[in-house]
Amino acid sequence: MSAEVRYNLAHTMFSDRTRWNRQENEWTIARERVTSSGWPLLDLTRSNPTECGFAYEEEGIRRALASGEVLRYSPNANGMAVAREAVSAYYKNQHGVAIAADNLVLTSGTSEAYSFLFRLLCNAGDEVLIPAPGYPLFDFLADLCDVKLVRFPLLYDHGWQMDLAALEQAATERTRALIVVHPNNPTGHYVSDAERVRLAEFCHDRDFALIADEVFLDFSLCEDNVRSFADLEGALTFTLSGLSKICGLPQMKLAWVAFSGPEGRKREAAARLEVIADTYLSVGTPVQLAAAALLESRGAFQKQVMTRLCKNLSELDCQLAQQKVCTRFECNGGWTAVMRVPALQSDEELAIALLNEGNVLMHPGLFYDFVRPGHMVVSLIVPEQEFAEGIRRVLAHLNR
Ligand SMILES: Cc1ncc(COP(=O)(O)O)c(C=O)c1O
């Protein structure tokens, strides 16, 4: 059989939605080359909290995972009541927001929560509005659910803000939902109170659902009180978060969707979501039984992260102040900062040069949907010494 026929057979066997271009980009190839050379790499993209030197309350976590009736299976579509009550207590204690356990559905991750919502809200080819720049995983999640993402731009003018006029223009008759990331990854800005009111009206008037991704909500670097979307009533709202960032425990695979909004819409959404969740029953029993203890352990973790974020940001500012070529964008929360670099080449080319010449790994802005060059994204949870040395090398390279 010729190679061509074999290709065609393979081609027809698989769905179009999984026909991704899986060819590695130049940046990934360069990273593999430097990693396999054994040369020590300063990785400023590190965002896995379990690999960033934070101390966890290991004994307590282990005990929590082994306690209760872990050998008994008594499934509940929306998640075990004890776990949903723990999430409800988190909202009350951390954000002063009352969410009944009945208005929560547990999922194995925020990614799964998105899939549930896309399936709940969209027919094939329907559209969801997302902010750009933004989080890169959305494209794959949307592909897998046959949803079309339509980007609306964020503007930078005395801080990041939504371009509400562009948002209105981006909406079509196929639009079903609007996603906001609060604070956004990688720009680190929160949706302002004024924007929140406008967004609720925007969604309510057009019968769109509002999806608020709040995985970084607790990591605020600004003085203002940040407000969760979880009690927004003006439009049907789904608020997403989970242990992955709140407790620095992505391996536990416990996240949730909280829903709020007009009663009729909310009730219908709850009933349909319950069927979706019942179809998968994806969250494991041990982590649900441990949810209360794991959530209680967040204080110690978040304290360490906040110290790290503040130290790294102030180190970044200190080094930036000693030169004039590079600056950073305002950042109010979350785990990343965006640097403004000279746009003399593409961001990917710059990132590859930094790898080859300085052994520093950074994400080019392109990966986060920055349309123009001149942006590099840095993780602020990288251990402090590594962060300082990495930034030193980046700035030395840019100031040659
Ligand atoms: C904005 C945003 N949402 C969701 C996620 C994924 O979270 P989870 O681990 O709960 O799937 C991430 C991961 O970095 C993220 O940055």
Coordinates of N, CA, C and O in Angstrom, one line a residue, residues 261-365:
G261 N -27.5 34.0 39.0 CA -28.2 34.7 37.9 C -29.7 34.6 38.1 O -30.2 34.0 39.1
P262 N -30.5 35.0 37.1 CA -31.9 35.0 37.1 C -32.4 33.5 37.4 O -31.9 32.6 36.8
E263 N -33.4 33.4 38.3 CA -33.8 32.1 38.8 C -34.1 31.1 37.8 O -33.7 29.9 37.8
G264 N -35.0 31.5 36.8 CA -35.4 30.5 35.8 C -34.3 29.9 35.0 O -34.1 28.7 34.8
R265 N -33.4 30.8 34.5 CA -32.2 30.4 33.8 C -31.3 29.5 34.6 O -30.8 28.5 34.2
K266 N -31.1 30.0 35.9 CA -30.2 29.2 36.8 C -30.7 27.8 37.0 O -30.0 26.8 37.0
R267 N -32.0 27.7 37.2 CA -32.6 26.4 37.5 C -32.5 25.4 36.3 O -32.1 24.3 36.4
E268 N -32.7 26.0 35.1 CA -32.6 25.2 33.9 C -31.1 24.7 33.7 O -30.8 23.6 33.3
A269 N -30.2 25.7 33.9 CA -28.8 25.4 33.8 C -28.4 24.3 34.7 O -27.7 23.3 34.4
A270 N -28.8 24.4 36.0 CA -28.5 23.4 37.0 C -29.0 22.0 36.6 O -28.2 21.0 36.7
A271 N -30.2 21.9 36.1 CA -30.8 20.6 35.7 C -30.0 20.0 34.6 O -29.7 18.8 34.6
R272 N -29.6 20.8 33.6 CA -28.9 20.3 32.5 C -27.4 19.9 32.9 O -26.9 18.9 32.4
L273 N -26.8 20.8 33.7 CA -25.4 20.5 34.1 C -25.4 19.2 34.9 O -24.4 18.5 34.8
E274 N -26.4 19.0 35.7 CA -26.4 17.8 36.5 C -26.3 16.5 35.6 O -25.7 15.6 35.9
V275 N -27.0 16.6 34.5 CA -27.0 15.4 33.6 C -25.6 15.2 33.0 O -25.1 14.1 32.9
I276 N -25.0 16.4 32.6 CA -23.6 16.3 32.0 C -22.7 15.7 33.1 O -21.9 14.8 32.8
A277 N -22.8 16.2 34.3 CA -21.9 15.8 35.4 C -22.1 14.3 35.7 O -21.2 13.5 36.0
D278 N -23.4 13.9 35.7 CA -23.8 12.5 36.0 C -23.2 11.6 34.9 O -22.9 10.4 35.2
T279 N -23.1 12.1 33.7 CA -22.6 11.2 32.6 C -21.1 10.9 32.8 O -20.6 9.8 32.4
Y280 N -20.4 11.8 33.5 CA -18.9 11.6 33.6 C -18.5 11.1 35.1 O -17.6 10.4 35.2
L281 N -19.2 11.7 36.1 CA -18.8 11.4 37.5 C -17.3 11.3 37.6 O -16.7 10.3 38.0
S282 N -16.7 12.4 37.3 CA -15.2 12.4 37.1 C -14.4 12.6 38.4 O -13.2 12.3 38.4
V283 N -14.9 13.2 39.4 CA -14.1 13.6 40.5 C -13.9 12.4 41.5 O -15.0 11.8 41.9
G284 N -12.7 12.1 41.9 CA -12.5 10.9 42.8 C -13.0 11.2 44.2 O -13.0 12.3 44.7
T285 N -13.4 10.1 44.8 CA -13.9 10.2 46.2 C -12.9 10.7 47.2 O -13.2 11.6 48.0
P286 N -11.6 10.2 47.2 CA -10.7 10.6 48.3 C -10.5 12.2 48.3 O -10.5 12.8 49.4
V287 N -10.4 12.8 47.1 CA -10.2 14.2 47.1 C -11.4 15.0 47.5 O -11.4 16.0 48.1
Q288 N -12.6 14.4 47.2 CA -13.8 15.1 47.7 C -13.9 15.0 49.2 O -14.3 16.0 49.9
L289 N -13.6 13.9 49.8 CA -13.6 13.7 51.2 C -12.6 14.7 51.9 O -12.8 15.1 53.0
A290 N -11.5 14.9 51.2 CA -10.4 15.7 51.7 C -10.6 17.2 51.4 O -9.9 18.0 51.9
A291 N -11.6 17.6 50.6 CA -11.8 18.9 50.1 C -11.7 20.0 51.3 O -11.0 21.0 51.1
A292 N -12.4 19.7 52.4 CA -12.5 20.8 53.4 C -11.1 21.0 54.0 O -10.6 22.1 54.1
A293 N -10.4 19.9 54.3 CA -9.0 20.0 54.9 C -8.1 20.7 53.9 O -7.2 21.5 54.2
L294 N -8.2 20.3 52.6 CA -7.3 20.8 51.6 C -7.5 22.3 51.4 O -6.6 23.1 51.4
L295 N -8.8 22.7 51.4 CA -9.1 24.1 51.3 C -8.6 24.9 52.5 O -8.2 26.1 52.4
E296 N -8.7 24.3 53.7 CA -8.3 24.9 54.9 C -6.8 25.2 54.9 O -6.2 26.1 55.5
S297 N -6.0 24.3 54.1 CA -4.6 24.4 54.1 C -4.1 25.6 53.2 O -2.9 25.9 53.1
R298 N -5.1 26.3 52.5 CA -4.7 27.2 51.5 C -3.9 28.4 52.1 O -3.1 29.0 51.4
G299 N -4.3 28.8 53.4 CA -3.7 30.0 53.9 C -2.2 29.9 53.9 O -1.5 30.9 53.4
A300 N -1.6 28.8 54.3 CA -0.1 28.7 54.4 C 0.5 28.8 53.0 O 1.5 29.4 52.8
F301 N -0.2 28.1 52.1 CA 0.3 28.1 50.7 C 0.2 29.5 50.1 O 1.2 30.1 49.5
Q302 N -0.9 30.2 50.3 CA -1.1 31.5 49.6 C -0.2 32.5 50.2 O 0.3 33.4 49.5
K303 N 0.1 32.4 51.5 CA 1.1 33.3 52.1 C 2.4 33.2 51.5 O 3.1 34.2 51.1
Q304 N 2.9 32.0 51.2 CA 4.2 31.8 50.6 C 4.2 32.4 49.1 O 5.1 33.0 48.7
V305 N 3.1 32.1 48.4 CA 3.0 32.6 47.0 C 3.0 34.1 47.0 O 3.7 34.7 46.2
M306 N 2.2 34.8 47.9 CA 2.2 36.2 47.9 C 3.5 36.8 48.2 O 3.9 37.8 47.6
T307 N 4.3 36.2 49.1 CA 5.6 36.7 49.4 C 6.5 36.6 48.2 O 7.2 37.5 47.8
R308 N 6.4 35.4 47.5 CA 7.2 35.2 46.3 C 6.8 36.2 45.2 O 7.7 36.8 44.5
L309 N 5.5 36.4 45.0 CA 5.1 37.3 43.9 C 5.6 38.7 44.2 O 6.1 39.4 43.3
C310 N 5.5 39.2 45.4 CA 5.9 40.5 45.8 C 7.4 40.7 45.6 O 7.9 41.7 45.1
K311 N 8.2 39.7 46.1 CA 9.6 39.7 46.0 C 10.1 39.7 44.5 O 10.9 40.5 44.2
N312 N 9.5 38.9 43.8 CA 9.9 38.8 42.4 C 9.5 40.0 41.6 O 10.3 40.5 40.8
L313 N 8.4 40.6 41.9 CA 7.9 41.8 41.2 C 8.9 42.9 41.6 O 9.2 43.8 40.7
S314 N 9.2 43.0 42.9 CA 10.1 44.1 43.3 C 11.5 43.9 42.7 O 12.1 44.9 42.3
E315 N 12.0 42.7 42.6 CA 13.3 42.4 42.0 C 13.2 42.9 40.5 O 14.2 43.5 40.0
L316 N 12.1 42.5 39.9 CA 12.0 42.9 38.5 C 12.0 44.4 38.3 O 12.8 44.9 37.5
D317 N 11.3 45.1 39.2 CA 11.3 46.6 39.1 C 12.6 47.2 39.4 O 13.0 48.1 38.7
C318 N 13.3 46.6 40.3 CA 14.7 47.1 40.7 C 15.6 47.0 39.5 O 16.3 47.9 39.1
Q319 N 15.6 45.8 38.8 CA 16.5 45.6 37.7 C 16.0 46.5 36.5 O 16.8 47.0 35.8
L320 N 14.7 46.6 36.3 CA 14.2 47.4 35.2 C 14.6 48.9 35.3 O 14.9 49.6 34.4
A321 N 14.7 49.3 36.6 CA 15.0 50.7 36.9 C 16.4 51.1 36.5 O 16.8 52.2 36.3
Q322 N 17.3 50.0 36.3 CA 18.7 50.3 36.0 C 19.0 50.3 34.5 O 20.1 50.4 34.1
Q323 N 17.9 50.3 33.7 CA 18.1 50.3 32.3 C 16.9 51.0 31.6 O 15.9 51.3 32.3
K324 N 17.0 51.2 30.3 CA 15.9 52.0 29.7 C 15.2 51.2 28.6 O 14.2 51.7 28.0
V325 N 15.7 50.1 28.2 CA 15.3 49.4 27.0 C 13.9 48.6 27.2 O 13.1 48.5 26.3
C326 N 13.8 48.1 28.4 CA 12.7 47.2 28.7 C 11.8 47.8 29.9 O 12.4 48.3 30.9
T327 N 10.5 47.6 29.8 CA 9.7 48.0 31.0 C 8.7 46.8 31.2 O 8.7 45.8 30.5
R328 N 7.8 47.0 32.2 CA 6.8 46.0 32.3 C 5.4 46.7 32.4 O 5.3 47.9 32.7
F329 N 4.4 45.9 32.1 CA 3.0 46.3 32.1 C 2.5 46.3 33.6 O 3.0 45.4 34.4
E330 N 1.6 47.1 33.9 CA 1.0 47.0 35.3 C 0.4 45.6 35.5 O -0.2 45.0 34.6
C331 N 0.5 45.2 36.7 CA 0.1 43.8 37.0 C -0.6 43.9 38.4 O 0.0 44.3 39.4
N332 N -1.9 43.5 38.5 CA -2.6 43.6 39.7 C -2.8 42.3 40.5 O -3.3 42.3 41.6
G333 N -2.5 41.2 39.8 CA -2.7 39.9 40.5 C -2.3 38.8 39.6 O -2.0 39.0 38.4
G334 N -2.4 37.6 40.1 CA -2.1 36.4 39.3 C -0.6 36.0 39.4 O 0.1 36.7 40.2
W335 N -0.2 35.1 38.6 CA 1.2 34.5 38.7 C 2.1 34.9 37.6 O 3.2 34.3 37.4
T336 N 1.7 35.9 36.7 CA 2.5 36.2 35.6 C 2.7 37.7 35.5 O 1.8 38.5 35.9
A337 N 3.8 38.2 34.8 CA 4.0 39.6 34.5 C 4.3 39.6 33.0 O 4.9 38.7 32.4
V338 N 3.9 40.7 32.3 CA 4.3 40.9 30.9 C 5.3 42.0 30.8 O 5.1 43.1 31.3
M339 N 6.4 41.7 30.1 CA 7.4 42.7 29.9 C 7.3 43.3 28.5 O 7.0 42.5 27.5
R340 N 7.6 44.6 28.4 CA 7.5 45.2 27.1 C 9.0 45.3 26.6 O 9.8 45.9 27.3
V341 N 9.3 44.6 25.5 CA 10.6 44.5 25.0 C 10.7 45.2 23.6 O 9.7 45.4 23.0
P342 N 11.9 45.6 23.2 CA 12.0 46.2 21.8 C 11.5 45.3 20.8 O 11.8 44.1 20.8
A343 N 10.6 45.8 19.9 CA 10.1 44.9 18.8 C 11.0 44.9 17.6 O 10.5 45.2 16.5
L344 N 12.2 44.5 17.8 CA 13.2 44.5 16.6 C 13.1 43.2 15.9 O 13.7 43.0 14.8
Q345 N 12.4 42.2 16.4 CA 12.3 40.9 15.8 C 11.0 40.3 16.4 O 10.3 40.9 17.2
S346 N 10.6 39.1 15.9 CA 9.4 38.5 16.5 C 9.7 38.1 18.0 O 10.9 37.8 18.3
D347 N 8.7 38.0 18.8 CA 8.9 37.6 20.2 C 9.5 36.2 20.2 O 10.3 35.9 21.1
E348 N 9.1 35.3 19.3 CA 9.6 34.0 19.3 C 11.1 34.0 19.0 O 11.9 33.3 19.6
E349 N 11.5 34.8 18.0 CA 12.9 34.9 17.7 C 13.7 35.4 18.9 O 14.8 34.9 19.3
L350 N 13.1 36.4 19.6 CA 13.8 36.9 20.8 C 13.9 35.8 21.9 O 15.0 35.5 22.5
A351 N 12.8 35.0 22.1 CA 12.8 34.0 23.1 C 13.9 32.9 22.7 O 14.6 32.4 23.6
I352 N 14.0 32.6 21.5 CA 15.0 31.6 21.0 C 16.4 32.1 21.3 O 17.3 31.4 21.7
A353 N 16.6 33.4 21.0 CA 18.0 34.0 21.2 C 18.3 34.0 22.7 O 19.5 33.7 23.0
L354 N 17.3 34.2 23.5 CA 17.6 34.2 25.0 C 18.0 32.8 25.4 O 18.8 32.6 26.3
L355 N 17.3 31.8 24.8 CA 17.6 30.4 25.1 C 19.0 30.1 24.7 O 19.8 29.5 25.5
N356 N 19.3 30.4 23.5 CA 20.6 30.0 22.9 C 21.8 30.7 23.5 O 22.8 30.2 23.7
E357 N 21.6 32.0 23.8 CA 22.7 32.8 24.2 C 22.7 33.0 25.7 O 23.8 33.3 26.3
G358 N 21.6 32.9 26.4 CA 21.6 33.2 27.8 C 21.1 32.0 28.6 O 21.1 32.0 29.9
N359 N 20.7 30.9 28.0 CA 20.1 29.8 28.7 C 18.9 30.2 29.6 O 18.8 29.7 30.7
V360 N 18.1 31.1 29.1 CA 16.9 31.5 29.8 C 15.7 31.2 29.0 O 15.6 31.4 27.8
L361 N 14.7 30.6 29.7 CA 13.5 30.2 29.0 C 12.4 31.2 29.4 O 12.1 31.4 30.6
M362 N 11.8 31.8 28.3 CA 10.7 32.7 28.6 C 9.6 32.5 27.5 O 9.9 32.0 26.4
H363 N 8.4 32.8 27.8 CA 7.3 32.6 26.8 C 7.2 33.9 26.0 O 7.0 35.0 26.5
P364 N 7.2 33.7 24.6 CA 6.9 34.9 23.8 C 5.5 35.3 23.9 O 4.6 34.4 24.1
G365 N 5.2 36.6 23.8 CA 3.8 37.1 23.9 C 2.9 36.5 22.9 O 1.7 36.3 23.2

